[in-house]
Tab-separated table of C-alpha atoms and ligand atoms in Angstrom:
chain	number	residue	atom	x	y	z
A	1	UNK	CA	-146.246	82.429	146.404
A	2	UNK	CA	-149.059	80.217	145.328
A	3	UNK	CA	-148.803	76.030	145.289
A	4	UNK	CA	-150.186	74.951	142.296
A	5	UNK	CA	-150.557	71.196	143.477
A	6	UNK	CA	-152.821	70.049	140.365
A	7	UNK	CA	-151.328	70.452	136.812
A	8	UNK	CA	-150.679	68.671	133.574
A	9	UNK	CA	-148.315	70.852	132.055
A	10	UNK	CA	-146.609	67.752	129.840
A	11	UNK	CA	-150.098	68.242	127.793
A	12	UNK	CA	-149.487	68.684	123.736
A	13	UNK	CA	-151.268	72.026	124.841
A	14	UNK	CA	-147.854	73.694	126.159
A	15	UNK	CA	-145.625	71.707	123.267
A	16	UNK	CA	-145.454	75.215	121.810
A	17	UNK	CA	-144.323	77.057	124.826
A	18	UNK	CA	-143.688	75.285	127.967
A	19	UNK	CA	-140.771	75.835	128.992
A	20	UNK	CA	-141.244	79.719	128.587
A	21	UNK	CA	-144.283	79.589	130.091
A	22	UNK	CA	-142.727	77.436	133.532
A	23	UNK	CA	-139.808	79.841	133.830
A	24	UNK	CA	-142.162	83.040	133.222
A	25	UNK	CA	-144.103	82.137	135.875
A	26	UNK	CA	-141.040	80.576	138.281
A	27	UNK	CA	-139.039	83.589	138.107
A	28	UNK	CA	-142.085	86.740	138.500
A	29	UNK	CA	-142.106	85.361	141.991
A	30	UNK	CA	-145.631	84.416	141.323
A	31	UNK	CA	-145.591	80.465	141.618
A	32	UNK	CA	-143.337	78.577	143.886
A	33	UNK	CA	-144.673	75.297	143.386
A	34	UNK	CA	-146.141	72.751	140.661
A	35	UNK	CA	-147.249	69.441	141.229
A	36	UNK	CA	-148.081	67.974	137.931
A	37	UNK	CA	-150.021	64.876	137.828
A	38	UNK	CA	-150.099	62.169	135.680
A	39	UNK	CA	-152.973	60.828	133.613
A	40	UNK	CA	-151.872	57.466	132.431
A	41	UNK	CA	-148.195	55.566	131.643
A	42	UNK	CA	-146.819	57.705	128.844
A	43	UNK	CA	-147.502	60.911	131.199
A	44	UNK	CA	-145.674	59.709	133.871
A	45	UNK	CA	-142.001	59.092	131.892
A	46	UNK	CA	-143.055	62.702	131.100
A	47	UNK	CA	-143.346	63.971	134.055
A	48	UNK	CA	-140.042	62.358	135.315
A	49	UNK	CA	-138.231	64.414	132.656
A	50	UNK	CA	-140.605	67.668	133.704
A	51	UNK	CA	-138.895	66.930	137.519
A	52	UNK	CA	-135.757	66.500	136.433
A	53	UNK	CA	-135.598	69.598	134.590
A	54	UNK	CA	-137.405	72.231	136.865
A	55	UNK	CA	-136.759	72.010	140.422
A	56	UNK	CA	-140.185	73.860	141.376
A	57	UNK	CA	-141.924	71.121	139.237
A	58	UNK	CA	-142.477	68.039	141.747
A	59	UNK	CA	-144.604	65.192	140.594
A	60	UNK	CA	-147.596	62.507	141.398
A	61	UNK	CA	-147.878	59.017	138.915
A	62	UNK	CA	-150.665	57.069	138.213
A	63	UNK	CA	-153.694	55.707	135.732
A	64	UNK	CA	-156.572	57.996	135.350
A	65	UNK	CA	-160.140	56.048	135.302
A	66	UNK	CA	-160.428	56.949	132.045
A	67	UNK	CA	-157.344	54.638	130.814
A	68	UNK	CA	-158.588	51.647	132.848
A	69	UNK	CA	-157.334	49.660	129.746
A	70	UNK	CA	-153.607	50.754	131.103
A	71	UNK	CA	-154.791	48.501	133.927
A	72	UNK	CA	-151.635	45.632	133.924
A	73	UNK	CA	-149.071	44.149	136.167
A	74	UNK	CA	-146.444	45.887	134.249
A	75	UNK	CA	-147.745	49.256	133.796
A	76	UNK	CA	-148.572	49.117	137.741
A	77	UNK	CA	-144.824	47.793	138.623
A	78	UNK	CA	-143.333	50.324	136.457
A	79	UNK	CA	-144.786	53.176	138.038
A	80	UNK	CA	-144.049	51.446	141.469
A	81	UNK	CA	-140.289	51.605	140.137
A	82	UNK	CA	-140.144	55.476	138.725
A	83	UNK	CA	-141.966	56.269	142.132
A	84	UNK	CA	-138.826	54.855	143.677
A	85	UNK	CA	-136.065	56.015	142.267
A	86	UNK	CA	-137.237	59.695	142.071
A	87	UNK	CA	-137.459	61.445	145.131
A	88	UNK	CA	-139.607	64.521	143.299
A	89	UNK	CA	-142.363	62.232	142.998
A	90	UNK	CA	-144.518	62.501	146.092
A	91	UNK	CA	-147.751	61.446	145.303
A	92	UNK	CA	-149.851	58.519	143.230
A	93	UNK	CA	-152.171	60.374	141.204
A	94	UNK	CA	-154.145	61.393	139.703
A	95	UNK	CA	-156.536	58.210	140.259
A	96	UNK	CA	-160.018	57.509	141.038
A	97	UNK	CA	-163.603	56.679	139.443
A	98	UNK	CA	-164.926	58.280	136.379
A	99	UNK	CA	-168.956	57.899	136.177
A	100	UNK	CA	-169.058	60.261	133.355
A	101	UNK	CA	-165.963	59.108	130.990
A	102	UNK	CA	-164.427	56.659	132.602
A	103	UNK	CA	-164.533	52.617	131.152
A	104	UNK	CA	-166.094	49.755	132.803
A	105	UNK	CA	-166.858	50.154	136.485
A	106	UNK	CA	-165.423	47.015	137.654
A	107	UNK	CA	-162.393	47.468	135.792
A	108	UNK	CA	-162.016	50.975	137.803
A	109	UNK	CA	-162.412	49.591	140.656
A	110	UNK	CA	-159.680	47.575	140.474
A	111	UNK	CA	-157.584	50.157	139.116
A	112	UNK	CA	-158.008	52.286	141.744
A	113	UNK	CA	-157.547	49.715	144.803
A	114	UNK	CA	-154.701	48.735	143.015
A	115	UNK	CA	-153.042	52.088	142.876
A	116	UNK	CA	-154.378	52.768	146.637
A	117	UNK	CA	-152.161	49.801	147.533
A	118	UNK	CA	-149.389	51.427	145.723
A	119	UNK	CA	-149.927	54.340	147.442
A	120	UNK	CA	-149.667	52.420	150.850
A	121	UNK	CA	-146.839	50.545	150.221
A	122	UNK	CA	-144.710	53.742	149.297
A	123	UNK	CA	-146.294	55.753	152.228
A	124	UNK	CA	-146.802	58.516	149.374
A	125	UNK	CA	-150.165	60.669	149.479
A	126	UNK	CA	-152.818	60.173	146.967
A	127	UNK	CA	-154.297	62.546	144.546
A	128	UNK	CA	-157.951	61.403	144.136
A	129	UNK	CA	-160.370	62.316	140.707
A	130	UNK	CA	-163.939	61.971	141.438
A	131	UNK	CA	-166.738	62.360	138.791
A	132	UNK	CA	-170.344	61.862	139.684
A	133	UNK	CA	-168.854	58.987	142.154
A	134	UNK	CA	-168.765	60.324	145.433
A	135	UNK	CA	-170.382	57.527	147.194
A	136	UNK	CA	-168.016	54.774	145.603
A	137	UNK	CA	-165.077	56.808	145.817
A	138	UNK	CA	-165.396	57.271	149.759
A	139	UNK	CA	-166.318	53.441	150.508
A	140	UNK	CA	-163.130	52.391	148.239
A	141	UNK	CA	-160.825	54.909	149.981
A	142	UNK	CA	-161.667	53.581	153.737
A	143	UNK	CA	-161.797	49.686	153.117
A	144	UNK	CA	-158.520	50.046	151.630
A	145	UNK	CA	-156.918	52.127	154.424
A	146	UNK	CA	-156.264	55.376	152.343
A	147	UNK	CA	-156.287	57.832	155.800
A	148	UNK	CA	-152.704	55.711	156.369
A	149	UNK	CA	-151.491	57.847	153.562
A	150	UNK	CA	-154.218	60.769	153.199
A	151	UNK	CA	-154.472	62.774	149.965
A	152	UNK	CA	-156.549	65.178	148.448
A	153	UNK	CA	-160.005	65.331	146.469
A	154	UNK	CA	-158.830	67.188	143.343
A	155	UNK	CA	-161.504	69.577	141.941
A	156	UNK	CA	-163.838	68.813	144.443
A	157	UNK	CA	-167.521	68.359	143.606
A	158	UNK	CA	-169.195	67.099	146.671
A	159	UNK	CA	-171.229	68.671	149.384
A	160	UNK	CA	-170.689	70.882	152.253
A	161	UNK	CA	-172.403	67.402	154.232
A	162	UNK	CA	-170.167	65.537	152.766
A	163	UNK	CA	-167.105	67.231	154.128
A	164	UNK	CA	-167.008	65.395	157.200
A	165	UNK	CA	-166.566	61.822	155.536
A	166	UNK	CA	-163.709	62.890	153.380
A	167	UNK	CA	-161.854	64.534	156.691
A	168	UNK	CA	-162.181	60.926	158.276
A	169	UNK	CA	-160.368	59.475	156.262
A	170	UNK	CA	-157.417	61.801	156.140
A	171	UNK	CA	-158.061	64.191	152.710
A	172	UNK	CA	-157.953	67.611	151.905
A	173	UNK	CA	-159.837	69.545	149.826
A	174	UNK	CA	-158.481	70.810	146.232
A	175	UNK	CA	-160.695	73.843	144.651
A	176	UNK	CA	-159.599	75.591	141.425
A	177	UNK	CA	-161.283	77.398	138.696
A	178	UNK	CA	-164.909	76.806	139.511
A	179	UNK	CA	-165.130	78.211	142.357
A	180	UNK	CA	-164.833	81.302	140.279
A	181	UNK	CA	-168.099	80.581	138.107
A	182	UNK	CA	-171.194	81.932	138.162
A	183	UNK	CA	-173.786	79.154	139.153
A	184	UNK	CA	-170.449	77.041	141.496
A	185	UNK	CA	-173.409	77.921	144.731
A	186	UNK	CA	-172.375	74.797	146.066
A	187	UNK	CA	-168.240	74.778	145.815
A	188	UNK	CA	-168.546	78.124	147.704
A	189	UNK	CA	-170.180	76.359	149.890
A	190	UNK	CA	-167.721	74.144	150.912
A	191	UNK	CA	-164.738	76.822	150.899
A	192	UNK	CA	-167.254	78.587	153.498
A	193	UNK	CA	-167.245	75.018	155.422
A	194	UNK	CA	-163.852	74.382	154.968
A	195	UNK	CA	-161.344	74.395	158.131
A	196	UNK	CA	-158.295	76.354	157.267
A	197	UNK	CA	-156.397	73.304	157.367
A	198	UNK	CA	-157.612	71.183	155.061
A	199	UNK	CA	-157.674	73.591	151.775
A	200	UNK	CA	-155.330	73.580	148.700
A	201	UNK	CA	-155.622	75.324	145.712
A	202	UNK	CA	-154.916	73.626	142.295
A	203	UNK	CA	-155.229	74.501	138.611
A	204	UNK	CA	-156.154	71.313	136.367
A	205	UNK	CA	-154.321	72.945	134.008
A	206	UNK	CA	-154.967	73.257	130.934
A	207	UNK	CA	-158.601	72.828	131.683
A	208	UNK	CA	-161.100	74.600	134.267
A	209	UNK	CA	-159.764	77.821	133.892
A	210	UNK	CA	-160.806	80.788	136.151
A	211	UNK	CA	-162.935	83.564	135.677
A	212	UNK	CA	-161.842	86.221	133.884
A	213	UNK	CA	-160.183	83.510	131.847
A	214	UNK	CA	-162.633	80.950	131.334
A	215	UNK	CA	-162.880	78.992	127.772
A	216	UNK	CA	-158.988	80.010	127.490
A	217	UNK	CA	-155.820	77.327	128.435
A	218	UNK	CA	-155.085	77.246	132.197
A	219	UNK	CA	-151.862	78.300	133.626
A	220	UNK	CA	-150.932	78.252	137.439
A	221	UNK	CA	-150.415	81.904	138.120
A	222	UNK	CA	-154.014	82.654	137.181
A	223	UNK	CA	-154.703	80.530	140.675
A	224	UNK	CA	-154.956	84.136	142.353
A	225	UNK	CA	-158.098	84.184	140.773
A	226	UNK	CA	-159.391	81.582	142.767
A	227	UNK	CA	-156.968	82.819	145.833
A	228	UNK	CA	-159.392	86.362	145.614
A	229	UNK	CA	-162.248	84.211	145.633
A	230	UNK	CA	-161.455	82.195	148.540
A	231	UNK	CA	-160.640	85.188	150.864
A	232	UNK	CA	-163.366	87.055	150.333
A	233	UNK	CA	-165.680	84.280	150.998
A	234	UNK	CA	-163.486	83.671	154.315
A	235	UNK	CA	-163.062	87.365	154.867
A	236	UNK	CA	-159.105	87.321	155.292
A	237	UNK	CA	-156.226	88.579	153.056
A	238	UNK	CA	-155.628	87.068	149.723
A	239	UNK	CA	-151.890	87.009	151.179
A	240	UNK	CA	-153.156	84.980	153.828
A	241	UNK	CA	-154.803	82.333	152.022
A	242	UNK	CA	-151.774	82.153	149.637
A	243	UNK	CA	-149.574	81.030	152.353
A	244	UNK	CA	-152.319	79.181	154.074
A	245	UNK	CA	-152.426	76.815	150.975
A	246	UNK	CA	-148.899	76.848	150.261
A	247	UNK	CA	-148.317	75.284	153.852
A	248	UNK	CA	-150.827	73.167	153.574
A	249	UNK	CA	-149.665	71.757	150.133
A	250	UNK	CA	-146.167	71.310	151.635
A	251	UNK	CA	-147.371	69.800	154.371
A	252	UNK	CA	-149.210	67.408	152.435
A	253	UNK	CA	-146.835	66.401	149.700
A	254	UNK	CA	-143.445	66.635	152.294
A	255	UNK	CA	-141.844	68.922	150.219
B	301	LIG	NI1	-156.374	66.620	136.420
């Protein structure tokens, strides 16, 4: 069964069908798990109803760097409180720096050490977004302590030399979609690179959908199209890699 551990399924773009789609792809067997990650303060009270309601659906809270202006005290102790009291919510995410869309720098920053210390305090894992900020990202995550808690670089775009930085301070690697396009050289790259360990696969979903499904909305069962992809760049079983990241997502998230 395949661990979908990056999703946004309370997007308007599954208002129409969601909770066909979820069950569709629950009860085929296909997906086991969903971790559905938040992108700012009105997704989170979503996704506390989308855990309440589906108990494969589990959870991660937090301000994307593109809503830095969600940045306040009580927007920050609020998802501190839903983090609490719900025991399906097992990471802080997703939360990071932006270069591309993301609002002022500074104002970023302290979003994300912020949310870092949030992390910490709950002891939950964090779910990291990176855009054209690798350097920044990394510095940020090991002055404030993130291998305590250890996470996962979500859709990750940085190099095979990279790779050793981010396993020093505790994260795994997330690859979805791209690693199914044509010019991703350098993500296969990095799955080539990759100890067996440290890989899970994730969706983004609606967005970054795999080949043959590119341009179309995302949905976690088409993961086995980057599940192919992986094994035969590793050379193993498609079955194998399946339960390779399944573990390692459950491992990851305590679930
Ligand atoms: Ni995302």
């Amino acid at each position: 069964m395949i661990f979908d551990t990056h999703a946004h399924y309370d997007c308007d773009a599954y208002d129409l069908d969601r909770d066909a789609l979820l069950q569709e792809m629950h009860a085929s067997g296909n997906v086991g798990l969903i971790l559905n990650c938040a992108d700012g303060i009105e997704s989170c009270h979503k996704i506390m109803d989308l855990c309440d309601k589906y108990d494969f659906v589990y959870g991660a809270l937090g301000i994307h760097p593109e809503r830095v202006e969600e940045l306040t005290d009580e927007n920050l102790s609020s998802i501190q409180q839903m983090a609490t009291s719900n025991s399906k919510i097992k990471a802080i995410g997703e939360v990071g720096l932006d270069y591309v869309n993301g609002g002022d720098k500074d104002e970023q920053h302290k979003l994300f050490i912020r949310q870092i210390g949030i992390s910490r305090e709950l002891g939950l894992p964090l779910v990291i977004h990176d855009r054209e900020a690798h350097q920044d990202t990394l510095t940020i995550l090991k002055q404030e302590k993130a291998w305590e808690v250890g996470g996962v670089m979500h859709c990750y775009s940085g190099s095979k030399e990279m790779l050793r930085q981010v396993f020093d301070i505790n994260m795994h690697i997330g690859i979805g979609g791209v690693v199914t396009f044509k010019n991703a050289v350098k993500v296969r790259e990095v799955v080539e690179a990759l100890p067996h360990d440290r890989l899970i696969v994730e969706t983004d979903a609606p967005y970054l959908t795999a080949v043959p499904h590119r341009g179309h909305r995302n949905r976690s069962d088409y993961i086995a199209y980057v599940i192919e992809q992986i094994a035969s760049i590793w050379n193993v079983s498609p079955e194998m890699v399946e339960n390779i990241t399944y573990d390692n997502g459950k491992k990851l998230f305590k679930i």
